[in-house]
Amino acid sequence: MNWFTKTFSSTMGRKIVMSITGLFLCSFLVVHLIGNLQLFNNDGGEAFNIYSRFMGTNPIIRTMEFVLLAGFAFHIYDALVLTRRNKAARPIGYANNHPEQNSTWSSRNMGLLGTVILVFLIIHLWNFFVPARFGGLEGVVIDDVEYENLYLRVVESFQVWWYVAIYVVAMFALAYHLIHGFQSAFQTLGLDHKKYTPFIQMFGYAFSVIVCFGFAIIPLYFFFFFR
């Protein structure tokens, strides 16, 4: 146990944890986006509300929510620890080193991007997840069964310009965060190779752009076309 604790509290150990949790959270993004695409069904929100009910009542999904929460917690905590260690090891910073010549903007600003995403996540959970799990939504009857109308909350929220703006900005931040983080995770786990790294970079870039565009288009659609 001592060896385990020392290993995963080391800088490399924390990077490994960040990489594993980051890739796990990427899989969550895909599942979450697929579910959210139900919003585009022209059925007054029936499919989305049925999907939301299933996600909120299925015991396997509810258990996975705790796993997901742990993934977020470890990822955020390790990011904070690593950022603090990096600053302590480099108190003068990059002022005279011209970092733009050997690193990307996203790699130098992962802390800023992560902070934007975290603030958005808190707002997003408070607006959607909390009322969906703990009550506060209006009811709607679908095929003689009453459901909580999360679809209505989505429509109302995405009529508010500043909330749409926050959502879209957060998706830009997430895209940049993923573009660097996806490739970095494979590198940290030792899964990089001169033969496969270009594909990993290309796939990571495409994944980041497509997933974040998929999320961003939802509030824009409801704000501009659903009135």
PDB file of C-alpha atoms in Angstrom:
ATOM      1  CA  MET A   1       0.000   0.000   0.000  1.00  0.00           C
ATOM      2  CA  ASN A   2       2.922   2.319   0.751  1.00  0.00           C
ATOM      3  CA  TRP A   3       4.353   1.646  -2.708  1.00  0.00           C
ATOM      4  CA  PHE A   4       0.946   2.240  -4.309  1.00  0.00           C
ATOM      5  CA  THR A   5       0.473   5.554  -2.493  1.00  0.00           C
ATOM      6  CA  LYS A   6       3.970   6.781  -3.308  1.00  0.00           C
ATOM      7  CA  THR A   7       3.653   5.764  -6.954  1.00  0.00           C
ATOM      8  CA  PHE A   8       0.340   7.496  -7.624  1.00  0.00           C
ATOM      9  CA  SER A   9       1.165  10.575  -5.574  1.00  0.00           C
ATOM     10  CA  SER A  10       4.316  11.152  -7.617  1.00  0.00           C
ATOM     11  CA  THR A  11       4.213  13.555 -10.547  1.00  0.00           C
ATOM     12  CA  MET A  12       4.255  10.727 -13.088  1.00  0.00           C
ATOM     13  CA  GLY A  13       1.663   8.770 -11.125  1.00  0.00           C
ATOM     14  CA  ARG A  14      -0.680  11.754 -11.075  1.00  0.00           C
ATOM     15  CA  LYS A  15      -0.170  12.242 -14.818  1.00  0.00           C
ATOM     16  CA  ILE A  16      -1.160   8.610 -15.360  1.00  0.00           C
ATOM     17  CA  VAL A  17      -4.308   9.081 -13.259  1.00  0.00           C
ATOM     18  CA  MET A  18      -5.120  12.254 -15.196  1.00  0.00           C
ATOM     19  CA  SER A  19      -4.661  10.428 -18.489  1.00  0.00           C
ATOM     20  CA  ILE A  20      -6.856   7.472 -17.528  1.00  0.00           C
ATOM     21  CA  THR A  21      -9.623   9.626 -16.060  1.00  0.00           C
ATOM     22  CA  GLY A  22      -9.400  11.998 -19.034  1.00  0.00           C
ATOM     23  CA  LEU A  23      -9.916   9.196 -21.554  1.00  0.00           C
ATOM     24  CA  PHE A  24     -12.757   7.832 -19.414  1.00  0.00           C
ATOM     25  CA  LEU A  25     -14.419  11.255 -19.434  1.00  0.00           C
ATOM     26  CA  CYS A  26     -14.049  11.331 -23.229  1.00  0.00           C
ATOM     27  CA  SER A  27     -16.177   8.190 -23.419  1.00  0.00           C
ATOM     28  CA  PHE A  28     -18.768   9.902 -21.219  1.00  0.00           C
ATOM     29  CA  LEU A  29     -18.869  12.860 -23.604  1.00  0.00           C
ATOM     30  CA  VAL A  30     -19.736  10.565 -26.504  1.00  0.00           C
ATOM     31  CA  VAL A  31     -22.558   8.855 -24.581  1.00  0.00           C
ATOM     32  CA  HIS A  32     -23.871  12.193 -23.309  1.00  0.00           C
ATOM     33  CA  LEU A  33     -23.845  13.728 -26.779  1.00  0.00           C
ATOM     34  CA  ILE A  34     -25.697  10.767 -28.305  1.00  0.00           C
ATOM     35  CA  GLY A  35     -28.392  11.165 -25.655  1.00  0.00           C
ATOM     36  CA  ASN A  36     -28.618  14.910 -26.199  1.00  0.00           C
ATOM     37  CA  LEU A  37     -29.143  14.446 -29.928  1.00  0.00           C
ATOM     38  CA  GLN A  38     -32.629  13.200 -28.981  1.00  0.00           C
ATOM     39  CA  LEU A  39     -33.422  16.899 -28.600  1.00  0.00           C
ATOM     40  CA  PHE A  40     -33.513  17.245 -32.387  1.00  0.00           C
ATOM     41  CA  ASN A  41     -36.387  14.781 -32.749  1.00  0.00           C
ATOM     42  CA  ASN A  42     -39.496  16.585 -33.948  1.00  0.00           C
ATOM     43  CA  ASP A  43     -41.710  15.075 -31.234  1.00  0.00           C
ATOM     44  CA  GLY A  44     -42.113  17.832 -28.660  1.00  0.00           C
ATOM     45  CA  GLY A  45     -39.414  16.346 -26.471  1.00  0.00           C
ATOM     46  CA  GLU A  46     -40.959  12.898 -25.971  1.00  0.00           C
ATOM     47  CA  ALA A  47     -37.862  10.896 -26.906  1.00  0.00           C
ATOM     48  CA  PHE A  48     -35.585  13.113 -24.818  1.00  0.00           C
ATOM     49  CA  ASN A  49     -37.829  12.938 -21.737  1.00  0.00           C
ATOM     50  CA  ILE A  50     -38.099   9.148 -22.028  1.00  0.00           C
ATOM     51  CA  TYR A  51     -34.320   8.949 -22.375  1.00  0.00           C
ATOM     52  CA  SER A  52     -33.857  11.225 -19.347  1.00  0.00           C
ATOM     53  CA  ARG A  53     -36.231   9.070 -17.296  1.00  0.00           C
ATOM     54  CA  PHE A  54     -34.261   5.951 -18.234  1.00  0.00           C
ATOM     55  CA  MET A  55     -30.947   7.594 -17.296  1.00  0.00           C
ATOM     56  CA  GLY A  56     -32.364   8.722 -13.969  1.00  0.00           C
ATOM     57  CA  THR A  57     -33.945   5.435 -12.909  1.00  0.00           C
ATOM     58  CA  ASN A  58     -31.711   2.698 -14.315  1.00  0.00           C
ATOM     59  CA  PRO A  59     -29.639   1.314 -11.394  1.00  0.00           C
ATOM     60  CA  ILE A  60     -26.591   0.634 -13.581  1.00  0.00           C
ATOM     61  CA  ILE A  61     -26.608   4.196 -14.886  1.00  0.00           C
ATOM     62  CA  ARG A  62     -27.076   5.596 -11.381  1.00  0.00           C
ATOM     63  CA  THR A  63     -24.099   3.555 -10.175  1.00  0.00           C
ATOM     64  CA  MET A  64     -22.008   4.816 -13.074  1.00  0.00           C
ATOM     65  CA  GLU A  65     -22.826   8.372 -12.025  1.00  0.00           C
ATOM     66  CA  PHE A  66     -20.741   7.818  -8.882  1.00  0.00           C
ATOM     67  CA  VAL A  67     -17.914   6.409 -11.014  1.00  0.00           C
ATOM     68  CA  LEU A  68     -18.193   9.455 -13.263  1.00  0.00           C
ATOM     69  CA  LEU A  69     -18.158  11.794 -10.269  1.00  0.00           C
ATOM     70  CA  ALA A  70     -15.016  10.069  -8.981  1.00  0.00           C
ATOM     71  CA  GLY A  71     -13.444  10.436 -12.431  1.00  0.00           C
ATOM     72  CA  PHE A  72     -14.120  14.175 -12.438  1.00  0.00           C
ATOM     73  CA  ALA A  73     -12.850  14.536  -8.863  1.00  0.00           C
ATOM     74  CA  PHE A  74      -9.565  12.715  -9.508  1.00  0.00           C
ATOM     75  CA  HIS A  75      -9.028  14.517 -12.805  1.00  0.00           C
ATOM     76  CA  ILE A  76      -9.603  17.969 -11.308  1.00  0.00           C
ATOM     77  CA  TYR A  77      -7.626  17.286  -8.126  1.00  0.00           C
ATOM     78  CA  ASP A  78      -4.605  15.906  -9.973  1.00  0.00           C
ATOM     79  CA  ALA A  79      -4.721  18.842 -12.394  1.00  0.00           C
ATOM     80  CA  LEU A  80      -4.566  21.280  -9.476  1.00  0.00           C
ATOM     81  CA  VAL A  81      -1.705  19.393  -7.817  1.00  0.00           C
ATOM     82  CA  LEU A  82       0.318  19.180 -11.039  1.00  0.00           C
ATOM     83  CA  THR A  83      -0.253  22.859 -11.823  1.00  0.00           C
ATOM     84  CA  ARG A  84       0.959  23.835  -8.360  1.00  0.00           C
ATOM     85  CA  ARG A  85       4.041  21.607  -8.685  1.00  0.00           C
ATOM     86  CA  ASN A  86       4.866  23.031 -12.108  1.00  0.00           C
ATOM     87  CA  LYS A  87       4.653  26.591 -10.809  1.00  0.00           C
ATOM     88  CA  ALA A  88       6.805  25.735  -7.808  1.00  0.00           C
ATOM     89  CA  ALA A  89       9.430  24.158 -10.044  1.00  0.00           C
ATOM     90  CA  ARG A  90       9.364  27.113 -12.445  1.00  0.00           C
ATOM     91  CA  PRO A  91       8.674  30.253 -10.371  1.00  0.00           C
ATOM     92  CA  ILE A  92      10.010  32.649 -13.013  1.00  0.00           C
ATOM     93  CA  GLY A  93       7.770  31.241 -15.698  1.00  0.00           C
ATOM     94  CA  TYR A  94       8.142  31.393 -19.442  1.00  0.00           C
ATOM     95  CA  ALA A  95       8.693  35.135 -19.731  1.00  0.00           C
ATOM     96  CA  ASN A  96      12.092  34.858 -21.376  1.00  0.00           C
ATOM     97  CA  ASN A  97      11.819  31.414 -22.941  1.00  0.00           C
ATOM     98  CA  HIS A  98       9.529  32.092 -25.940  1.00  0.00           C
ATOM     99  CA  PRO A  99       7.194  29.140 -25.177  1.00  0.00           C
ATOM    100  CA  GLU A 100       5.154  29.762 -28.328  1.00  0.00           C
ATOM    101  CA  GLN A 101       8.097  28.408 -30.307  1.00  0.00           C
ATOM    102  CA  ASN A 102       7.971  24.913 -28.801  1.00  0.00           C
ATOM    103  CA  SER A 103       4.469  24.450 -27.416  1.00  0.00           C
ATOM    104  CA  THR A 104       0.870  25.050 -28.449  1.00  0.00           C
ATOM    105  CA  TRP A 105      -1.397  27.672 -26.922  1.00  0.00           C
ATOM    106  CA  SER A 106      -3.697  24.993 -25.504  1.00  0.00           C
ATOM    107  CA  SER A 107      -0.829  23.127 -23.805  1.00  0.00           C
ATOM    108  CA  ARG A 108       0.295  26.352 -22.091  1.00  0.00           C
ATOM    109  CA  ASN A 109      -3.221  27.239 -20.966  1.00  0.00           C
ATOM    110  CA  MET A 110      -4.687  23.923 -19.823  1.00  0.00           C
ATOM    111  CA  GLY A 111      -5.272  25.408 -16.368  1.00  0.00           C
ATOM    112  CA  LEU A 112      -7.289  28.311 -17.786  1.00  0.00           C
ATOM    113  CA  LEU A 113      -9.247  26.032 -20.099  1.00  0.00           C
ATOM    114  CA  GLY A 114      -9.944  23.606 -17.248  1.00  0.00           C
ATOM    115  CA  THR A 115     -11.173  26.448 -15.036  1.00  0.00           C
ATOM    116  CA  VAL A 116     -13.616  27.646 -17.711  1.00  0.00           C
ATOM    117  CA  ILE A 117     -14.897  24.078 -18.127  1.00  0.00           C
ATOM    118  CA  LEU A 118     -15.252  23.591 -14.356  1.00  0.00           C
ATOM    119  CA  VAL A 119     -17.260  26.814 -13.935  1.00  0.00           C
ATOM    120  CA  PHE A 120     -19.518  25.784 -16.813  1.00  0.00           C
ATOM    121  CA  LEU A 121     -19.919  22.293 -15.356  1.00  0.00           C
ATOM    122  CA  ILE A 122     -21.109  23.678 -12.023  1.00  0.00           C
ATOM    123  CA  ILE A 123     -23.648  25.954 -13.737  1.00  0.00           C
ATOM    124  CA  HIS A 124     -24.759  23.171 -16.065  1.00  0.00           C
ATOM    125  CA  LEU A 125     -25.264  20.619 -13.286  1.00  0.00           C
ATOM    126  CA  TRP A 126     -27.179  23.121 -11.171  1.00  0.00           C
ATOM    127  CA  ASN A 127     -29.466  24.019 -14.068  1.00  0.00           C
ATOM    128  CA  PHE A 128     -30.176  20.517 -15.398  1.00  0.00           C
ATOM    129  CA  PHE A 129     -28.869  17.660 -13.269  1.00  0.00           C
ATOM    130  CA  VAL A 130     -29.998  18.884  -9.834  1.00  0.00           C
ATOM    131  CA  PRO A 131     -33.663  19.478 -10.755  1.00  0.00           C
ATOM    132  CA  ALA A 132     -33.735  16.272 -12.825  1.00  0.00           C
ATOM    133  CA  ARG A 133     -32.507  14.168  -9.906  1.00  0.00           C
ATOM    134  CA  PHE A 134     -33.950  16.007  -6.910  1.00  0.00           C
ATOM    135  CA  GLY A 135     -37.176  17.510  -8.229  1.00  0.00           C
ATOM    136  CA  GLY A 136     -38.215  20.911  -9.484  1.00  0.00           C
ATOM    137  CA  LEU A 137     -39.300  20.123 -13.034  1.00  0.00           C
ATOM    138  CA  GLU A 138     -42.797  20.320 -14.448  1.00  0.00           C
ATOM    139  CA  GLY A 139     -44.541  17.077 -15.369  1.00  0.00           C
ATOM    140  CA  VAL A 140     -45.610  15.926 -18.808  1.00  0.00           C
ATOM    141  CA  VAL A 141     -47.749  12.920 -19.798  1.00  0.00           C
ATOM    142  CA  ILE A 142     -46.420  10.628 -22.550  1.00  0.00           C
ATOM    143  CA  ASP A 143     -48.483   7.561 -23.455  1.00  0.00           C
ATOM    144  CA  ASP A 144     -50.426   7.823 -20.168  1.00  0.00           C
ATOM    145  CA  VAL A 145     -47.205   7.908 -18.142  1.00  0.00           C
ATOM    146  CA  GLU A 146     -46.048  11.051 -16.344  1.00  0.00           C
ATOM    147  CA  TYR A 147     -42.480  12.150 -16.923  1.00  0.00           C
ATOM    148  CA  GLU A 148     -40.445  15.081 -15.645  1.00  0.00           C
ATOM    149  CA  ASN A 149     -40.242  17.581 -18.491  1.00  0.00           C
ATOM    150  CA  LEU A 150     -36.487  18.138 -18.742  1.00  0.00           C
ATOM    151  CA  TYR A 151     -37.008  19.013 -22.398  1.00  0.00           C
ATOM    152  CA  LEU A 152     -38.951  22.128 -21.357  1.00  0.00           C
ATOM    153  CA  ARG A 153     -36.076  23.185 -19.081  1.00  0.00           C
ATOM    154  CA  VAL A 154     -33.697  22.800 -22.027  1.00  0.00           C
ATOM    155  CA  VAL A 155     -35.879  24.907 -24.313  1.00  0.00           C
ATOM    156  CA  GLU A 156     -36.315  27.643 -21.697  1.00  0.00           C
ATOM    157  CA  SER A 157     -32.611  27.703 -20.788  1.00  0.00           C
ATOM    158  CA  PHE A 158     -31.491  28.006 -24.386  1.00  0.00           C
ATOM    159  CA  GLN A 159     -33.703  31.030 -24.949  1.00  0.00           C
ATOM    160  CA  VAL A 160     -31.436  32.997 -22.568  1.00  0.00           C
ATOM    161  CA  TRP A 161     -28.628  34.624 -24.552  1.00  0.00           C
ATOM    162  CA  TRP A 162     -26.019  34.726 -21.795  1.00  0.00           C
ATOM    163  CA  TYR A 163     -26.519  31.052 -20.944  1.00  0.00           C
ATOM    164  CA  VAL A 164     -26.129  30.132 -24.616  1.00  0.00           C
ATOM    165  CA  ALA A 165     -22.977  32.285 -24.758  1.00  0.00           C
ATOM    166  CA  ILE A 166     -21.503  30.562 -21.683  1.00  0.00           C
ATOM    167  CA  TYR A 167     -22.324  27.160 -23.155  1.00  0.00           C
ATOM    168  CA  VAL A 168     -20.687  27.900 -26.524  1.00  0.00           C
ATOM    169  CA  VAL A 169     -17.577  29.484 -24.966  1.00  0.00           C
ATOM    170  CA  ALA A 170     -17.232  26.447 -22.692  1.00  0.00           C
ATOM    171  CA  MET A 171     -17.399  24.143 -25.723  1.00  0.00           C
ATOM    172  CA  PHE A 172     -14.595  26.104 -27.392  1.00  0.00           C
ATOM    173  CA  ALA A 173     -12.561  25.737 -24.192  1.00  0.00           C
ATOM    174  CA  LEU A 174     -13.371  22.030 -24.044  1.00  0.00           C
ATOM    175  CA  ALA A 175     -12.292  21.542 -27.667  1.00  0.00           C
ATOM    176  CA  TYR A 176      -8.896  23.123 -27.035  1.00  0.00           C
ATOM    177  CA  HIS A 177      -8.575  21.190 -23.771  1.00  0.00           C
ATOM    178  CA  LEU A 178      -9.280  17.910 -25.557  1.00  0.00           C
ATOM    179  CA  ILE A 179      -7.021  18.626 -28.537  1.00  0.00           C
ATOM    180  CA  HIS A 180      -4.018  18.764 -26.239  1.00  0.00           C
ATOM    181  CA  GLY A 181      -5.246  16.357 -23.571  1.00  0.00           C
ATOM    182  CA  PHE A 182      -6.165  13.494 -25.922  1.00  0.00           C
ATOM    183  CA  GLN A 183      -2.708  13.179 -27.446  1.00  0.00           C
ATOM    184  CA  SER A 184      -0.989  13.917 -24.124  1.00  0.00           C
ATOM    185  CA  ALA A 185      -2.898  11.081 -22.429  1.00  0.00           C
ATOM    186  CA  PHE A 186      -1.649   8.507 -24.943  1.00  0.00           C
ATOM    187  CA  GLN A 187       1.877   9.839 -24.626  1.00  0.00           C
ATOM    188  CA  THR A 188       1.811   9.662 -20.831  1.00  0.00           C
ATOM    189  CA  LEU A 189       0.542   6.077 -20.947  1.00  0.00           C
ATOM    190  CA  GLY A 190       3.401   5.136 -23.262  1.00  0.00           C
ATOM    191  CA  LEU A 191       1.061   4.484 -26.189  1.00  0.00           C
ATOM    192  CA  ASP A 192       2.855   6.783 -28.615  1.00  0.00           C
ATOM    193  CA  HIS A 193       4.864   5.546 -31.580  1.00  0.00           C
ATOM    194  CA  LYS A 194       6.222   7.383 -34.603  1.00  0.00           C
ATOM    195  CA  LYS A 195       4.049   5.141 -36.769  1.00  0.00           C
ATOM    196  CA  TYR A 196       0.792   5.685 -34.860  1.00  0.00           C
ATOM    197  CA  THR A 197       1.216   9.125 -33.248  1.00  0.00           C
ATOM    198  CA  PRO A 198       0.145  11.075 -36.387  1.00  0.00           C
ATOM    199  CA  PHE A 199      -3.095   9.061 -36.476  1.00  0.00           C
ATOM    200  CA  ILE A 200      -3.672   9.612 -32.737  1.00  0.00           C
ATOM    201  CA  GLN A 201      -3.136  13.343 -33.233  1.00  0.00           C
ATOM    202  CA  MET A 202      -5.508  13.462 -36.206  1.00  0.00           C
ATOM    203  CA  PHE A 203      -8.134  11.335 -34.457  1.00  0.00           C
ATOM    204  CA  GLY A 204      -7.861  13.408 -31.272  1.00  0.00           C
ATOM    205  CA  TYR A 205      -8.289  16.632 -33.227  1.00  0.00           C
ATOM    206  CA  ALA A 206     -11.298  15.286 -35.145  1.00  0.00           C
ATOM    207  CA  PHE A 207     -12.842  13.866 -31.961  1.00  0.00           C
ATOM    208  CA  SER A 208     -12.418  17.169 -30.110  1.00  0.00           C
ATOM    209  CA  VAL A 209     -13.914  19.287 -32.870  1.00  0.00           C
ATOM    210  CA  ILE A 210     -16.818  16.975 -33.744  1.00  0.00           C
ATOM    211  CA  VAL A 211     -17.913  16.283 -30.159  1.00  0.00           C
ATOM    212  CA  CYS A 212     -17.678  19.911 -29.034  1.00  0.00           C
ATOM    213  CA  PHE A 213     -19.400  21.146 -32.194  1.00  0.00           C
ATOM    214  CA  GLY A 214     -22.162  18.617 -31.537  1.00  0.00           C
ATOM    215  CA  PHE A 215     -22.722  20.020 -28.065  1.00  0.00           C
ATOM    216  CA  ALA A 216     -22.426  23.684 -29.141  1.00  0.00           C
ATOM    217  CA  ILE A 217     -24.945  23.370 -31.967  1.00  0.00           C
ATOM    218  CA  ILE A 218     -27.715  22.384 -29.534  1.00  0.00           C
ATOM    219  CA  PRO A 219     -28.078  25.707 -27.667  1.00  0.00           C
ATOM    220  CA  LEU A 220     -27.517  27.639 -30.895  1.00  0.00           C
ATOM    221  CA  TYR A 221     -30.303  25.690 -32.598  1.00  0.00           C
ATOM    222  CA  PHE A 222     -32.800  26.353 -29.816  1.00  0.00           C
ATOM    223  CA  PHE A 223     -31.811  30.015 -29.526  1.00  0.00           C
ATOM    224  CA  PHE A 224     -31.960  30.918 -33.217  1.00  0.00           C
ATOM    225  CA  PHE A 225     -34.463  28.485 -34.722  1.00  0.00           C
ATOM    226  CA  PHE A 226     -36.771  27.386 -31.927  1.00  0.00           C
ATOM    227  CA  ARG A 227     -38.940  30.368 -31.072  1.00  0.00           C
TER     228      ARG A 227
END
